[in-house]
Amino acid sequence: MSLSVGDRAPEFSLPDQDKQVVSLAELRGTPALVVFYPFAFSGICTGELCQLRDELATYTDAGVRVVAISTDPVFSLKAFKDQQGLPFPLLSDFWPHGATAQAYGVFNDKAGMALRGTFLVDAEGVVRFAEVNQPGDARQQTGWKDAVAALS
C-alpha cells in the first residue's frame, strides 16, 4: 500500500551517487520532491529524469529540494548522473534492497525494483502529493508542478 496525502513520510538515509548519505531528516525545513524510478539508463526513466532536470527551476524556485531514488548501486547512479548531467542527488536503495521503496509502498517484489512513485513532502515531513505509476507507464509531471504551486 502506497502512501497517501496527509501521511507522514517515512525517514530514510541513503547513499547518493558519490557515496554521501542523504536523509529525509536533513531535508526537513524545506519541501522535498521524492521521485522513485525503476532503473538508471532505462528509456522511460531517462526521459523522466531529463525532463525533471530541464524543468528543475520550477521546483527550486519554489524552495523544493529534489531527490531521485532507485534500487541501482551507487556506481551505476554515478555513471547515469554524469552521462545525463542530472543536477540533483540520485540515491541508492540497493541495500537492504528496496527497503525505502517498501516503506513508501512502491517496491515491486517480483522485479526487485521501485515503481514510479512521486511524493511531495512538505517542510514538516507530511506527504502533500502522492502518485504511483506502474512500470512502462510514464509520469505526467504537471501534477507535481501543481502540487508545488499549491504549497506556496
mmCIF file of C-alpha atoms in Angstrom:
data_model
loop_
_atom_site.group_PDB
_atom_site.id
_atom_site.type_symbol
_atom_site.label_atom_id
_atom_site.label_comp_id
_atom_site.label_asym_id
_atom_site.label_seq_id
_atom_site.Cartn_x
_atom_site.Cartn_y
_atom_site.Cartn_z
ATOM 1 C CA MET A 1 0.000 0.000 0.000
ATOM 2 C CA SER A 2 1.466 3.295 -1.103
ATOM 3 C CA LEU A 3 1.487 6.457 0.994
ATOM 4 C CA SER A 4 -1.391 8.896 0.712
ATOM 5 C CA VAL A 5 -1.695 12.646 1.051
ATOM 6 C CA GLY A 6 -1.611 13.529 4.743
ATOM 7 C CA ASP A 7 0.605 10.565 5.735
ATOM 8 C CA ARG A 8 3.908 11.156 7.455
ATOM 9 C CA ALA A 9 6.750 10.416 5.036
ATOM 10 C CA PRO A 10 8.984 7.561 6.213
ATOM 11 C CA GLU A 11 12.506 8.608 7.120
ATOM 12 C CA PHE A 12 15.392 7.384 5.010
ATOM 13 C CA SER A 13 19.163 7.681 4.918
ATOM 14 C CA LEU A 14 20.612 6.562 1.601
ATOM 15 C CA PRO A 15 23.940 6.973 -0.172
ATOM 16 C CA ASP A 16 23.976 9.210 -3.219
ATOM 17 C CA GLN A 17 25.981 8.689 -6.394
ATOM 18 C CA ASP A 18 29.092 9.924 -4.550
ATOM 19 C CA LYS A 19 28.504 7.647 -1.524
ATOM 20 C CA GLN A 20 27.438 10.633 0.607
ATOM 21 C CA VAL A 21 24.469 9.833 2.852
ATOM 22 C CA VAL A 22 21.362 11.938 2.281
ATOM 23 C CA SER A 23 18.494 11.689 4.737
ATOM 24 C CA LEU A 24 14.959 12.991 4.725
ATOM 25 C CA ALA A 25 15.626 14.388 8.209
ATOM 26 C CA GLU A 26 18.371 16.677 6.864
ATOM 27 C CA LEU A 27 15.947 17.978 4.240
ATOM 28 C CA ARG A 28 13.437 18.876 6.970
ATOM 29 C CA GLY A 29 12.568 22.553 6.989
ATOM 30 C CA THR A 30 12.203 22.645 3.210
ATOM 31 C CA PRO A 31 9.798 20.732 0.981
ATOM 32 C CA ALA A 32 11.224 17.769 -0.917
ATOM 33 C CA LEU A 33 10.125 16.060 -4.109
ATOM 34 C CA VAL A 34 10.982 12.376 -3.692
ATOM 35 C CA VAL A 35 10.981 10.621 -7.066
ATOM 36 C CA PHE A 36 11.307 6.824 -7.182
ATOM 37 C CA TYR A 37 12.201 5.291 -10.550
ATOM 38 C CA PRO A 38 12.871 1.700 -11.655
ATOM 39 C CA PHE A 39 16.354 1.780 -13.196
ATOM 40 C CA ALA A 40 19.086 4.144 -14.335
ATOM 41 C CA PHE A 41 19.697 4.133 -18.091
ATOM 42 C CA SER A 42 16.260 2.708 -18.965
ATOM 43 C CA GLY A 43 14.374 4.648 -21.636
ATOM 44 C CA ILE A 44 11.361 5.976 -19.738
ATOM 45 C CA CYS A 45 13.366 6.697 -16.571
ATOM 46 C CA THR A 46 15.980 8.621 -18.534
ATOM 47 C CA GLY A 47 13.272 10.676 -20.236
ATOM 48 C CA GLU A 48 11.523 11.459 -16.951
ATOM 49 C CA LEU A 49 14.679 12.458 -15.092
ATOM 50 C CA CYS A 50 15.935 14.549 -18.010
ATOM 51 C CA GLN A 51 12.599 16.378 -18.099
ATOM 52 C CA LEU A 52 12.936 16.953 -14.360
ATOM 53 C CA ARG A 53 16.495 18.252 -14.980
ATOM 54 C CA ASP A 54 15.284 20.586 -17.745
ATOM 55 C CA GLU A 55 12.423 21.945 -15.628
ATOM 56 C CA LEU A 56 14.240 21.917 -12.282
ATOM 57 C CA ALA A 57 13.762 25.678 -11.775
ATOM 58 C CA THR A 58 10.020 25.030 -11.369
ATOM 59 C CA TYR A 59 10.888 23.230 -8.131
ATOM 60 C CA THR A 60 13.988 25.013 -6.893
ATOM 61 C CA ASP A 61 12.437 28.454 -7.416
ATOM 62 C CA ALA A 62 9.660 27.302 -5.063
ATOM 63 C CA GLY A 63 12.231 26.149 -2.485
ATOM 64 C CA VAL A 64 11.693 22.441 -3.168
ATOM 65 C CA ARG A 65 14.659 20.048 -2.990
ATOM 66 C CA VAL A 66 14.578 17.154 -5.463
ATOM 67 C CA VAL A 67 15.936 13.654 -4.812
ATOM 68 C CA ALA A 68 15.557 10.631 -7.065
ATOM 69 C CA ILE A 69 15.711 7.076 -5.694
ATOM 70 C CA SER A 70 16.237 3.717 -7.400
ATOM 71 C CA THR A 71 17.477 0.287 -6.371
ATOM 72 C CA ASP A 72 20.587 0.723 -8.544
ATOM 73 C CA PRO A 73 24.044 0.572 -6.898
ATOM 74 C CA VAL A 74 25.894 3.865 -6.391
ATOM 75 C CA PHE A 75 28.348 3.128 -9.218
ATOM 76 C CA SER A 76 25.542 2.926 -11.785
ATOM 77 C CA LEU A 77 23.994 6.096 -10.389
ATOM 78 C CA LYS A 78 27.300 7.968 -10.697
ATOM 79 C CA ALA A 79 27.664 6.984 -14.367
ATOM 80 C CA PHE A 80 23.991 7.841 -15.051
ATOM 81 C CA LYS A 81 24.225 11.238 -13.348
ATOM 82 C CA ASP A 82 27.419 12.111 -15.209
ATOM 83 C CA GLN A 83 26.082 10.958 -18.581
ATOM 84 C CA GLN A 84 22.800 12.854 -18.278
ATOM 85 C CA GLY A 85 24.055 15.915 -16.359
ATOM 86 C CA LEU A 86 21.487 15.459 -13.599
ATOM 87 C CA PRO A 87 21.862 18.258 -11.016
ATOM 88 C CA PHE A 88 20.011 16.566 -8.132
ATOM 89 C CA PRO A 89 21.071 13.657 -5.909
ATOM 90 C CA LEU A 90 20.476 10.117 -7.136
ATOM 91 C CA LEU A 91 20.007 7.930 -4.069
ATOM 92 C CA SER A 92 20.705 4.213 -3.950
ATOM 93 C CA ASP A 93 18.109 1.987 -2.277
ATOM 94 C CA PHE A 94 20.276 -1.006 -3.168
ATOM 95 C CA TRP A 95 20.821 -2.458 0.318
ATOM 96 C CA PRO A 96 18.855 -3.528 2.154
ATOM 97 C CA HIS A 97 17.390 -3.974 -1.284
ATOM 98 C CA GLY A 98 14.407 -1.684 -1.816
ATOM 99 C CA ALA A 99 13.824 -1.006 1.900
ATOM 100 C CA THR A 100 12.962 2.664 1.327
ATOM 101 C CA ALA A 101 10.752 1.877 -1.670
ATOM 102 C CA GLN A 102 8.994 -0.702 0.517
ATOM 103 C CA ALA A 103 8.451 1.890 3.264
ATOM 104 C CA TYR A 104 6.838 4.200 0.685
ATOM 105 C CA GLY A 105 4.749 1.332 -0.735
ATOM 106 C CA VAL A 106 6.349 1.463 -4.189
ATOM 107 C CA PHE A 107 8.514 -1.673 -4.328
ATOM 108 C CA ASN A 108 7.830 -4.353 -6.924
ATOM 109 C CA ASP A 109 8.900 -7.580 -5.168
ATOM 110 C CA LYS A 110 8.847 -9.732 -8.279
ATOM 111 C CA ALA A 111 11.054 -7.408 -10.347
ATOM 112 C CA GLY A 112 13.207 -6.175 -7.440
ATOM 113 C CA MET A 113 12.714 -2.532 -8.385
ATOM 114 C CA ALA A 114 10.911 0.615 -7.378
ATOM 115 C CA LEU A 115 7.735 1.620 -9.142
ATOM 116 C CA ARG A 116 7.390 5.166 -10.468
ATOM 117 C CA GLY A 117 6.367 6.754 -7.175
ATOM 118 C CA THR A 118 6.369 10.520 -6.725
ATOM 119 C CA PHE A 119 5.874 12.181 -3.348
ATOM 120 C CA LEU A 120 5.929 15.858 -2.442
ATOM 121 C CA VAL A 121 6.839 16.077 1.231
ATOM 122 C CA ASP A 122 6.299 19.387 2.988
ATOM 123 C CA ALA A 123 8.776 21.064 5.350
ATOM 124 C CA GLU A 124 7.295 19.190 8.332
ATOM 125 C CA GLY A 125 7.529 15.754 6.691
ATOM 126 C CA VAL A 126 3.900 15.332 5.623
ATOM 127 C CA VAL A 127 3.038 13.992 2.165
ATOM 128 C CA ARG A 128 1.219 16.690 0.158
ATOM 129 C CA PHE A 129 1.183 14.878 -3.205
ATOM 130 C CA ALA A 130 1.407 11.172 -3.967
ATOM 131 C CA GLU A 131 1.297 9.375 -7.298
ATOM 132 C CA VAL A 132 2.332 5.858 -8.294
ATOM 133 C CA ASN A 133 2.728 4.727 -11.884
ATOM 134 C CA GLN A 134 3.373 1.153 -12.941
ATOM 135 C CA PRO A 135 6.403 0.042 -14.978
ATOM 136 C CA GLY A 136 6.113 1.249 -18.559
ATOM 137 C CA ASP A 137 3.613 3.961 -17.553
ATOM 138 C CA ALA A 138 5.451 7.285 -17.906
ATOM 139 C CA ARG A 139 4.522 10.048 -15.491
ATOM 140 C CA GLN A 140 2.965 13.339 -16.448
ATOM 141 C CA GLN A 141 4.806 15.913 -14.391
ATOM 142 C CA THR A 142 2.049 18.526 -14.464
ATOM 143 C CA GLY A 143 0.567 17.056 -11.272
ATOM 144 C CA TRP A 144 3.852 17.545 -9.448
ATOM 145 C CA LYS A 145 4.072 21.150 -10.590
ATOM 146 C CA ASP A 146 0.501 21.859 -9.490
ATOM 147 C CA ALA A 147 1.263 20.384 -6.052
ATOM 148 C CA VAL A 148 4.388 22.540 -5.719
ATOM 149 C CA ALA A 149 2.388 25.641 -6.680
ATOM 150 C CA ALA A 150 -0.225 24.752 -4.051
ATOM 151 C CA LEU A 151 2.475 24.729 -1.321
ATOM 152 C CA SER A 152 3.153 28.429 -1.874
#
